[in-house]
Short mmCIF file of C-alpha atoms and ligand atoms in Angstrom, two decimals:
data_model
loop_
_atom_site.label_atom_id
_atom_site.label_comp_id
_atom_site.label_asym_id
_atom_site.label_seq_id
_atom_site.Cartn_x
_atom_site.Cartn_y
_atom_site.Cartn_z
CA MET A 1 94.03 90.30 63.91
CA ILE A 2 96.08 93.49 64.20
CA GLU A 3 98.26 94.66 61.31
CA LEU A 4 101.02 97.18 61.90
CA ARG A 5 102.27 98.63 58.62
CA ASP A 6 105.46 100.67 58.87
CA VAL A 7 104.22 102.28 62.04
CA SER A 8 106.22 105.15 63.51
CA PHE A 9 105.29 107.25 66.48
CA GLU A 10 106.71 110.45 67.94
CA TYR A 11 105.95 112.29 71.17
CA ASP A 12 106.64 115.97 70.60
CA ALA A 13 108.91 115.21 67.63
CA ARG A 14 110.87 112.66 69.67
CA PRO A 15 110.70 109.29 67.89
CA VAL A 16 109.47 106.51 70.17
CA LEU A 17 108.65 103.84 67.60
CA ARG A 18 110.46 103.45 64.27
CA GLN A 19 108.84 101.71 61.29
CA VAL A 20 107.37 98.79 63.12
CA SER A 21 105.62 96.18 60.98
CA ALA A 22 103.92 93.01 62.18
CA ASN A 23 100.79 90.93 61.63
CA LEU A 24 99.45 89.90 64.99
CA ALA A 25 97.16 86.94 64.52
CA GLU A 26 98.16 84.38 67.17
CA HIS A 27 95.94 83.66 70.13
CA ARG A 28 98.47 84.78 72.79
CA ILE A 29 101.02 87.44 71.91
CA GLY A 30 103.47 88.95 74.40
CA LEU A 31 105.34 92.26 74.26
CA VAL A 32 108.48 92.46 76.33
CA GLY A 33 111.30 94.98 76.60
CA ALA A 34 113.13 97.44 78.83
CA ASN A 35 111.36 100.32 80.59
CA GLY A 36 110.79 103.14 78.13
CA SER A 37 111.41 100.95 75.07
CA GLY A 38 107.95 101.72 73.65
CA LYS A 39 105.79 98.75 74.68
CA SER A 40 102.92 100.80 76.08
CA THR A 41 103.02 103.10 73.08
CA LEU A 42 102.77 100.07 70.81
CA ALA A 43 99.88 98.67 72.84
CA ARG A 44 98.04 102.01 72.65
CA LEU A 45 98.57 102.17 68.90
CA CYS A 46 97.01 98.71 68.55
CA HIS A 47 93.87 100.03 70.24
CA GLY A 48 93.69 103.39 68.50
CA LEU A 49 94.22 105.31 71.75
CA LEU A 50 97.24 106.71 69.92
CA LEU A 51 97.42 107.17 66.18
CA PRO A 52 100.63 106.55 64.27
CA THR A 53 102.65 109.56 63.09
CA ALA A 54 103.42 107.53 59.98
CA GLY A 55 102.16 104.18 58.76
CA GLN A 56 98.90 102.40 59.45
CA VAL A 57 97.32 100.20 62.09
CA LEU A 58 94.49 97.89 61.01
CA VAL A 59 92.28 96.05 63.49
CA ASN A 60 90.44 93.25 61.73
CA GLY A 61 90.86 95.33 58.60
CA HIS A 62 89.64 98.61 60.15
CA ASP A 63 92.12 101.49 60.05
CA THR A 64 92.45 103.02 63.54
CA ARG A 65 92.65 106.47 61.98
CA ARG A 66 90.02 106.46 59.26
CA ASP A 67 87.70 103.84 60.73
CA ALA A 68 88.28 104.56 64.39
CA ALA A 69 84.91 103.62 65.85
CA ALA A 70 84.82 100.27 64.07
CA ALA A 71 88.41 99.50 65.04
CA ARG A 72 87.89 100.38 68.69
CA SER A 73 84.70 98.40 69.02
CA GLN A 74 86.75 95.24 68.42
CA VAL A 75 89.46 95.90 70.99
CA GLY A 76 89.38 96.03 74.77
CA PHE A 77 92.21 97.64 76.74
CA VAL A 78 93.22 96.90 80.33
CA PHE A 79 95.68 99.25 82.03
CA GLN A 80 98.22 98.44 84.69
CA ASP A 81 96.43 100.46 87.35
CA PRO A 82 92.76 99.53 87.76
CA ASP A 83 92.22 102.65 89.85
CA ILE A 84 92.16 104.77 86.72
CA GLN A 85 90.08 102.33 84.71
CA ILE A 86 87.17 102.12 87.15
CA ILE A 87 84.98 105.10 86.47
CA MET A 88 81.78 104.68 88.42
CA PRO A 89 81.63 104.87 92.22
CA THR A 90 80.28 101.37 92.88
CA VAL A 91 81.09 97.94 91.46
CA ALA A 92 77.79 97.19 89.72
CA GLU A 93 77.49 100.73 88.39
CA ASP A 94 80.92 100.46 86.83
CA LEU A 95 80.03 97.28 84.96
CA ALA A 96 76.75 98.84 83.84
CA PHE A 97 78.68 101.86 82.59
CA SER A 98 80.35 99.69 79.96
CA LEU A 99 76.97 98.78 78.51
CA ARG A 100 75.67 102.33 78.24
CA PRO A 101 76.37 102.63 74.52
CA SER A 102 74.90 99.17 73.85
CA GLY A 103 71.29 100.36 73.80
CA LEU A 104 70.22 97.40 75.96
CA SER A 105 67.28 97.82 78.33
CA LYS A 106 67.80 98.37 82.05
CA GLN A 107 66.77 94.79 82.80
CA GLU A 108 69.12 93.30 80.22
CA ILE A 109 72.01 95.40 81.51
CA SER A 110 71.30 94.41 85.08
CA ALA A 111 71.14 90.71 84.11
CA GLN A 112 74.50 90.89 82.35
CA VAL A 113 76.05 92.78 85.25
CA ASP A 114 74.88 90.08 87.66
CA ASP A 115 76.29 87.42 85.37
CA TRP A 116 79.75 89.02 85.37
CA LEU A 117 79.68 89.73 89.11
CA GLY A 118 79.04 86.02 89.59
CA ARG A 119 81.87 84.91 87.31
CA TYR A 120 84.44 86.94 89.24
CA ASP A 121 83.13 86.42 92.79
CA LEU A 122 82.10 90.04 93.14
CA VAL A 123 78.42 89.47 93.93
CA SER A 124 78.78 90.34 97.59
CA HIS A 125 80.50 93.60 96.57
CA ARG A 126 77.73 94.65 94.18
CA ASP A 127 76.94 98.00 95.80
CA HIS A 128 80.32 98.55 97.44
CA PRO A 129 82.43 101.60 96.64
CA ALA A 130 85.01 100.47 94.07
CA HIS A 131 87.84 102.14 95.97
CA LEU A 132 87.34 99.79 98.92
CA LEU A 133 88.04 96.64 96.87
CA SER A 134 91.41 94.89 97.18
CA GLY A 135 93.96 95.40 94.41
CA GLY A 136 93.14 92.03 92.89
CA GLN A 137 89.40 92.65 93.02
CA LYS A 138 89.87 96.03 91.40
CA GLN A 139 91.78 94.47 88.53
CA LEU A 140 89.09 91.78 88.18
CA LEU A 141 86.47 94.50 88.01
CA ALA A 142 88.48 96.43 85.42
CA ILE A 143 88.81 93.28 83.32
CA ALA A 144 85.14 92.36 83.69
CA ALA A 145 84.17 95.88 82.64
CA VAL A 146 86.14 95.36 79.42
CA LEU A 147 84.96 91.81 78.72
CA ILE A 148 81.30 92.68 79.24
CA THR A 149 81.44 94.62 75.97
CA GLN A 150 82.55 91.41 74.18
CA PRO A 151 85.65 92.66 72.37
CA GLN A 152 87.33 90.27 69.92
CA ILE A 153 90.81 91.27 70.98
CA VAL A 154 91.97 92.28 74.46
CA ILE A 155 95.15 94.25 75.07
CA PHE A 156 96.71 94.17 78.54
CA ASP A 157 99.43 96.60 79.61
CA GLU A 158 101.23 94.99 82.56
CA PRO A 159 98.00 93.87 84.24
CA THR A 160 99.68 92.14 87.17
CA THR A 161 102.59 94.44 87.94
CA LEU A 162 100.86 96.04 90.95
CA LEU A 163 99.51 92.78 92.39
CA ASP A 164 100.76 90.34 95.01
CA LEU A 165 101.54 86.77 94.02
CA ARG A 166 98.14 85.32 94.85
CA ASN A 167 96.19 87.97 92.97
CA LYS A 168 98.63 87.78 90.11
CA HIS A 169 97.83 84.10 89.70
CA ARG A 170 94.14 84.80 89.91
CA ILE A 171 94.33 87.40 87.13
CA MET A 172 96.57 85.16 85.02
CA ALA A 173 94.05 82.32 85.28
CA VAL A 174 91.29 84.67 84.17
CA ILE A 175 93.34 85.84 81.19
CA ALA A 176 94.39 82.30 80.28
CA ALA A 177 90.74 81.25 80.13
CA LEU A 178 89.79 83.94 77.60
CA ASP A 179 88.61 82.85 74.17
CA GLN A 180 89.66 86.19 72.72
CA GLN A 181 92.97 87.01 71.15
CA VAL A 182 95.24 88.54 73.80
CA VAL A 183 98.10 90.97 73.29
CA MET A 184 99.92 91.54 76.57
CA VAL A 185 102.79 93.70 77.76
CA SER A 186 104.51 91.93 80.63
CA HIS A 187 107.80 91.54 82.45
CA ASP A 188 106.88 88.08 83.67
CA LEU A 189 109.08 85.76 81.64
CA ASP A 190 107.57 82.59 83.12
CA LEU A 191 104.17 83.69 82.01
CA LEU A 192 105.34 84.80 78.57
CA SER A 193 107.03 81.46 77.98
CA GLU A 194 103.54 79.91 77.69
CA PHE A 195 102.52 82.32 74.93
CA ASP A 196 102.33 81.60 71.20
CA ARG A 197 104.55 84.44 70.08
CA ILE A 198 106.75 87.09 71.67
CA LEU A 199 107.85 90.45 70.29
CA VAL A 200 110.89 92.00 71.94
CA VAL A 201 110.82 95.80 71.82
CA ASP A 202 114.04 97.73 72.17
CA ALA A 203 114.48 101.48 71.68
CA GLY A 204 111.40 101.74 69.51
CA GLN A 205 112.07 98.75 67.30
CA ILE A 206 111.19 95.09 67.30
CA ILE A 207 114.48 93.27 67.70
CA ALA A 208 112.99 89.80 67.93
CA ASP A 209 109.69 88.28 66.84
CA ASP A 210 109.64 84.59 67.49
CA SER A 211 108.58 81.69 69.66
CA PRO A 212 108.93 82.43 73.38
CA ARG A 213 112.06 80.33 73.74
CA ALA A 214 113.99 82.11 70.98
CA ALA A 215 112.60 85.61 71.60
CA LEU A 216 113.10 85.56 75.37
CA ASP A 217 116.66 84.43 74.78
CA VAL A 218 117.27 87.53 72.70
CA TYR A 219 115.64 89.66 75.41
CA ARG A 220 117.78 88.18 78.17
CA ARG A 221 120.94 88.68 76.20
CA ALA A 222 120.02 92.27 75.31
CA ALA A 223 119.07 93.10 78.91
CA LEU A 224 121.95 91.41 80.71
CA GLY A 225 124.62 92.13 78.11
CA MET B 1 82.91 115.63 101.22
CA LEU B 2 80.91 113.87 98.58
CA THR B 3 79.84 110.61 100.03
CA LEU B 4 78.33 107.41 98.86
CA TYR B 5 74.90 105.97 98.92
CA THR B 6 74.06 104.10 102.11
CA PRO B 7 71.36 101.53 101.35
CA GLY B 8 68.12 102.01 103.25
CA ASN B 9 64.37 102.19 102.94
CA SER B 10 63.50 105.45 104.68
CA LEU B 11 61.18 108.11 103.27
CA LEU B 12 64.27 110.03 102.16
CA HIS B 13 65.65 106.98 100.36
CA ARG B 14 62.37 106.45 98.52
CA CYS B 15 61.90 110.12 97.63
CA PRO B 16 62.67 110.66 93.90
CA ALA B 17 66.21 111.86 93.21
CA ALA B 18 64.92 114.86 91.24
CA ALA B 19 62.83 116.09 94.19
CA LYS B 20 65.81 115.84 96.52
CA LEU B 21 68.12 117.66 94.14
CA ILE B 22 65.63 120.48 93.51
CA THR B 23 65.02 120.89 97.23
CA LEU B 24 68.76 120.97 97.80
CA CYS B 25 69.21 123.68 95.17
CA LEU B 26 66.39 125.80 96.59
CA ALA B 27 67.60 125.39 100.17
CA ALA B 28 71.16 126.25 99.15
CA THR B 29 69.97 129.42 97.41
CA LEU B 30 67.84 130.40 100.39
CA ILE B 31 70.68 129.84 102.82
CA MET B 32 72.89 132.23 100.84
CA ILE B 33 70.26 134.96 101.16
CA LEU B 34 69.42 134.51 104.83
CA THR B 35 71.70 136.14 107.42
CA ASP B 36 70.07 135.47 110.80
CA PRO B 37 72.31 132.98 112.64
CA ILE B 38 69.31 131.54 114.47
CA VAL B 39 67.49 130.80 111.22
CA LEU B 40 70.67 129.30 109.76
CA ALA B 41 71.17 127.13 112.83
CA SER B 42 67.57 125.89 112.61
CA GLY B 43 68.25 124.94 108.98
CA ILE B 44 71.10 122.75 110.17
CA LEU B 45 68.80 121.28 112.80
CA VAL B 46 66.32 120.32 110.06
CA VAL B 47 69.14 118.58 108.17
CA ALA B 48 70.08 116.75 111.37
CA VAL B 49 66.50 115.51 111.67
CA GLY B 50 66.84 114.30 108.07
CA TYR B 51 69.89 112.24 109.08
CA GLY B 52 67.83 110.69 111.86
CA MET B 53 64.98 109.89 109.46
CA ALA B 54 67.35 108.26 107.00
CA ARG B 55 68.83 106.22 109.86
CA ILE B 56 72.40 107.09 108.90
CA PRO B 57 74.68 105.22 111.33
CA GLY B 58 76.26 107.47 113.94
CA ARG B 59 79.74 106.44 112.84
CA THR B 60 79.15 107.56 109.25
CA MET B 61 77.69 110.81 110.48
CA TRP B 62 80.64 111.53 112.74
CA ARG B 63 83.14 110.70 110.00
CA LEU B 64 81.39 113.10 107.64
CA SER B 65 80.77 115.94 110.04
CA ARG B 66 84.37 115.76 111.23
CA THR B 67 85.62 116.64 107.73
CA ALA B 68 82.92 119.26 107.35
CA LEU B 69 83.79 120.84 110.69
CA VAL B 70 87.46 121.15 109.78
CA ILE B 71 86.56 122.99 106.58
CA VAL B 72 84.05 125.20 108.40
CA MET B 73 86.56 126.06 111.06
CA VAL B 74 89.30 126.98 108.61
CA VAL B 75 87.00 129.20 106.55
CA ALA B 76 85.40 130.79 109.60
CA ALA B 77 88.82 131.48 111.13
CA CYS B 78 89.92 133.24 107.95
CA GLN B 79 86.72 135.28 107.91
CA ALA B 80 87.12 136.23 111.55
CA PHE B 81 90.70 137.24 110.92
CA PHE B 82 90.07 139.35 107.82
CA THR B 83 86.67 140.79 108.73
CA SER B 84 85.02 140.20 112.08
CA VAL B 85 83.35 137.54 114.14
CA SER B 86 79.73 137.87 113.09
CA PRO B 87 80.23 137.30 109.32
CA ALA B 88 82.49 134.42 110.30
CA ILE B 89 79.62 132.79 112.18
CA ILE B 90 77.22 133.32 109.27
CA VAL B 91 79.65 131.90 106.70
CA GLY B 92 80.49 128.99 108.99
CA LEU B 93 76.85 128.07 109.46
CA ARG B 94 76.13 128.38 105.74
CA ILE B 95 78.98 126.05 104.79
CA LEU B 96 78.02 123.58 107.48
CA PHE B 97 74.47 123.55 106.14
CA LEU B 98 75.57 123.13 102.53
CA ILE B 99 77.94 120.26 103.26
CA THR B 100 75.63 118.34 105.55
CA ALA B 101 72.60 118.84 103.30
CA ALA B 102 74.50 117.76 100.17
CA ASN B 103 75.83 114.74 102.04
CA LEU B 104 72.33 113.80 103.10
CA VAL B 105 71.23 113.76 99.46
CA THR B 106 74.16 111.63 98.27
CA LEU B 107 73.78 109.29 101.25
CA THR B 108 70.17 108.55 100.36
CA THR B 109 70.39 108.53 96.54
CA ARG B 110 72.04 106.00 94.25
CA THR B 111 74.71 107.57 92.02
CA ALA B 112 73.01 106.13 88.95
CA ASP B 113 69.77 107.95 89.90
CA LEU B 114 71.65 111.19 90.55
CA ILE B 115 73.26 110.96 87.15
CA THR B 116 69.95 110.32 85.43
CA VAL B 117 68.56 113.52 86.94
CA VAL B 118 71.66 115.55 86.08
CA GLU B 119 71.52 114.27 82.50
CA ALA B 120 67.84 115.09 82.20
CA ALA B 121 68.47 118.59 83.56
CA ALA B 122 71.27 119.13 81.04
CA ARG B 123 69.26 117.85 78.06
CA PRO B 124 67.79 121.28 77.10
CA LEU B 125 71.39 122.52 76.73
CA THR B 126 72.09 119.99 73.95
CA ARG B 127 71.39 122.57 71.26
CA TRP B 128 74.29 124.67 72.57
CA GLY B 129 76.68 121.79 72.15
CA VAL B 130 76.43 120.41 75.69
CA HIS B 131 76.64 116.61 75.99
CA PRO B 132 74.31 115.56 78.83
CA ASP B 133 75.92 112.13 79.15
CA ARG B 134 79.33 113.75 79.66
CA ILE B 135 77.98 115.97 82.39
CA GLY B 136 76.51 112.90 84.07
CA VAL B 137 79.83 111.08 83.88
CA THR B 138 81.60 114.13 85.28
CA VAL B 139 79.40 113.96 88.36
CA ALA B 140 80.07 110.24 88.70
CA LEU B 141 83.81 110.83 88.36
CA ALA B 142 83.77 113.45 91.10
CA ILE B 143 82.04 111.04 93.46
CA ARG B 144 84.33 108.18 92.51
CA PHE B 145 87.66 110.01 92.70
CA ILE B 146 87.37 112.12 95.83
CA PRO B 147 88.29 109.17 98.07
CA VAL B 148 91.07 108.23 95.63
CA LEU B 149 92.51 111.73 95.87
CA GLY B 150 92.24 111.54 99.65
CA GLU B 151 94.33 108.38 99.57
CA GLN B 152 96.90 110.03 97.33
CA ALA B 153 97.21 112.90 99.80
CA CYS B 154 97.81 110.39 102.59
CA ARG B 155 100.49 108.63 100.56
CA VAL B 156 102.31 111.88 99.79
CA ARG B 157 102.12 112.87 103.44
CA GLU B 158 103.52 109.51 104.51
CA ALA B 159 106.36 109.73 102.00
CA GLN B 160 107.22 113.20 103.24
CA ALA B 161 106.96 112.24 106.89
CA ALA B 162 109.36 109.36 106.21
CA ARG B 163 111.83 111.91 104.90
CA GLY B 164 111.27 114.28 107.79
CA VAL B 165 109.40 116.97 105.83
CA LYS B 166 106.89 118.80 107.98
CA ALA B 167 105.74 121.99 106.19
CA PRO B 168 102.13 121.48 105.04
CA PHE B 169 102.55 123.47 101.81
CA THR B 170 105.13 121.03 100.45
CA LEU B 171 102.24 118.60 100.17
CA LEU B 172 100.70 120.67 97.43
CA VAL B 173 103.15 120.26 94.53
CA PRO B 174 103.43 116.45 94.52
CA LEU B 175 99.69 116.22 95.05
CA VAL B 176 98.92 118.46 92.08
CA ILE B 177 101.32 116.47 89.90
CA ARG B 178 99.75 113.19 90.98
CA THR B 179 96.30 114.57 90.34
CA LEU B 180 97.22 115.69 86.82
CA ARG B 181 98.72 112.25 86.14
CA LEU B 182 95.56 110.65 87.42
CA ALA B 183 93.50 112.92 85.19
CA ASP B 184 95.60 111.87 82.18
CA GLY B 185 95.03 108.24 82.99
CA VAL B 186 91.33 108.64 83.60
CA GLY B 187 90.98 110.53 80.32
CA GLU B 188 92.47 107.55 78.53
CA ALA B 189 90.30 105.14 80.46
CA LEU B 190 87.21 107.08 79.41
CA GLU B 191 88.30 106.79 75.80
CA VAL B 192 88.96 103.10 76.12
CA ARG B 193 85.56 102.61 77.70
CA GLY B 194 83.75 104.20 74.83
CA LEU B 195 83.32 107.74 76.06
CA GLY B 196 85.53 110.30 74.47
CA SER B 197 86.91 111.58 71.25
CA SER B 198 86.90 109.50 68.15
CA ALA B 199 90.17 109.73 66.26
CA ARG B 200 91.32 113.29 65.77
CA ALA B 201 93.86 114.48 63.27
CA GLY B 202 97.43 114.44 64.51
CA ALA B 203 99.64 111.92 66.10
CA SER B 204 97.86 111.47 69.38
CA THR B 205 94.26 111.49 70.45
CA THR B 206 95.37 112.57 73.90
CA GLU B 207 97.78 115.35 73.15
CA HIS B 208 97.45 117.04 76.53
CA ARG B 209 99.13 114.00 78.06
CA SER B 210 102.59 115.43 77.61
CA MET B 211 101.64 118.20 80.05
CA THR B 212 102.57 116.18 83.07
CA ARG B 213 105.45 114.19 81.70
N1 LIG C 301 102.76 111.10 77.10
C1 LIG C 301 104.05 111.09 76.78
N2 LIG C 301 104.65 112.22 76.39
C2 LIG C 301 105.96 112.22 76.05
N3 LIG C 301 106.75 111.13 76.06
C3 LIG C 301 106.21 109.97 76.44
C4 LIG C 301 104.83 109.89 76.84
N4 LIG C 301 104.56 108.59 77.13
C5 LIG C 301 105.71 107.92 76.98
N5 LIG C 301 106.69 108.73 76.56
C6 LIG C 301 108.08 108.32 76.24
O1 LIG C 301 108.05 107.39 75.21
C7 LIG C 301 108.99 106.35 75.43
C8 LIG C 301 108.29 105.01 75.40
O2 LIG C 301 107.35 104.95 76.46
P1 LIG C 301 106.45 103.69 76.74
O3 LIG C 301 105.80 103.26 75.48
O4 LIG C 301 105.54 104.05 77.87
O5 LIG C 301 107.52 102.62 77.19
P2 LIG C 301 107.34 101.25 78.00
O6 LIG C 301 105.89 100.96 78.14
O7 LIG C 301 108.06 100.25 77.18
O8 LIG C 301 108.01 101.46 79.32
C9 LIG C 301 109.65 106.66 76.76
O9 LIG C 301 110.88 107.26 76.50
C10 LIG C 301 108.70 107.62 77.43
O10 LIG C 301 109.41 108.50 78.24
MG1 LIG C 302 104.64 100.72 79.85
#
């Protein structure tokens, strides 16, 4: 559960979010809105990557400012571009990298890495350079590297925007199968219509917070005039 | 330049990463002191034998030496232009040795093993505020992102070619901007993946981000 309490955010004194409040508890929550409306900023605030200029963000009760480590340990974050998220040169090394802080033994880490490689059909790419994977495989790797740390909440910022249709469906199936709470920024209205709750962001404010049907209606009307 | 591990079972592959790195450091120091072109050339010959021992496929070797040769030629040409031919030869041979020898080490050593050694070497510096794990990750990042940067350069070149731009220096500005953007993104990714600052005072934990926007 993520609680936003009167959250405002400014970049260089330019307000980007204005007094946003919401309790995010549903299993599947979508964020939608025009380019530059503040969706990514909101997503980053939910993780603690950014801290609010005013107000508070609580992740399962942990304040992202005062209790940062505890808050972050509960949330995984997947960016739009997997190329920045993959840090180690090869596929298996990148998954193992996620488990470095876990204090697990080498054998345990290697066993978990193999497990996740198997789940996402990456076994044959184990020792391959990450940059030679396809776009879809890179995003799978980026997601696996987040899930391997067992976060309770996963935030996705446009995870399928750079992918072709086939890979998009693959990634969507993976996300749909997650047990975790998901907060996702997306422009895919078909996809969002399956969610439990949609927040429509417009010029730094939430102008609708409702079921997909009602919220997406507001979004369409705002976007198309 | 930095290349990736090529799986194998040769003596060089089995040799401990620390031994290879120390040898590389010593050889690199020695090569900077020596000036006899014949000695330098024999050093390169020894490295070539190493490639044979490690059974590096000819294609990989050609791909790597091609890049190395371009760099060597550019530097040597500058030297020859500003000084004279004989220092140009010495500098050229030194660089060729350094690149091929360093490649041989990365080709035969897993990145994870390299990082372990680098971290161990940095551990005594902990008392001066150095974080060995960060130094290790820095090495990994360099290895990981050099091909990514290469791709970015290709993309910029393509975009410019499509618009009829030919001057090579115009490549530089968009490439630097892209690289800074990439660095911003990677900085965030490191934070998200558990390596990086805990919350700092102020609005943003990644304040430098606005630099490239
Ligand atoms: N690092 C930054 N520095 C300054 N301004 C930024 C930065 N990141 C985003 N912005 C600005 O904040 C606003 C909201 O951005 P963002 O949250 O990324 O929007 P969205 O994800 O909805 O497209 C935009 O006007 C954008 O230009
Ligand atoms: Mg965005």
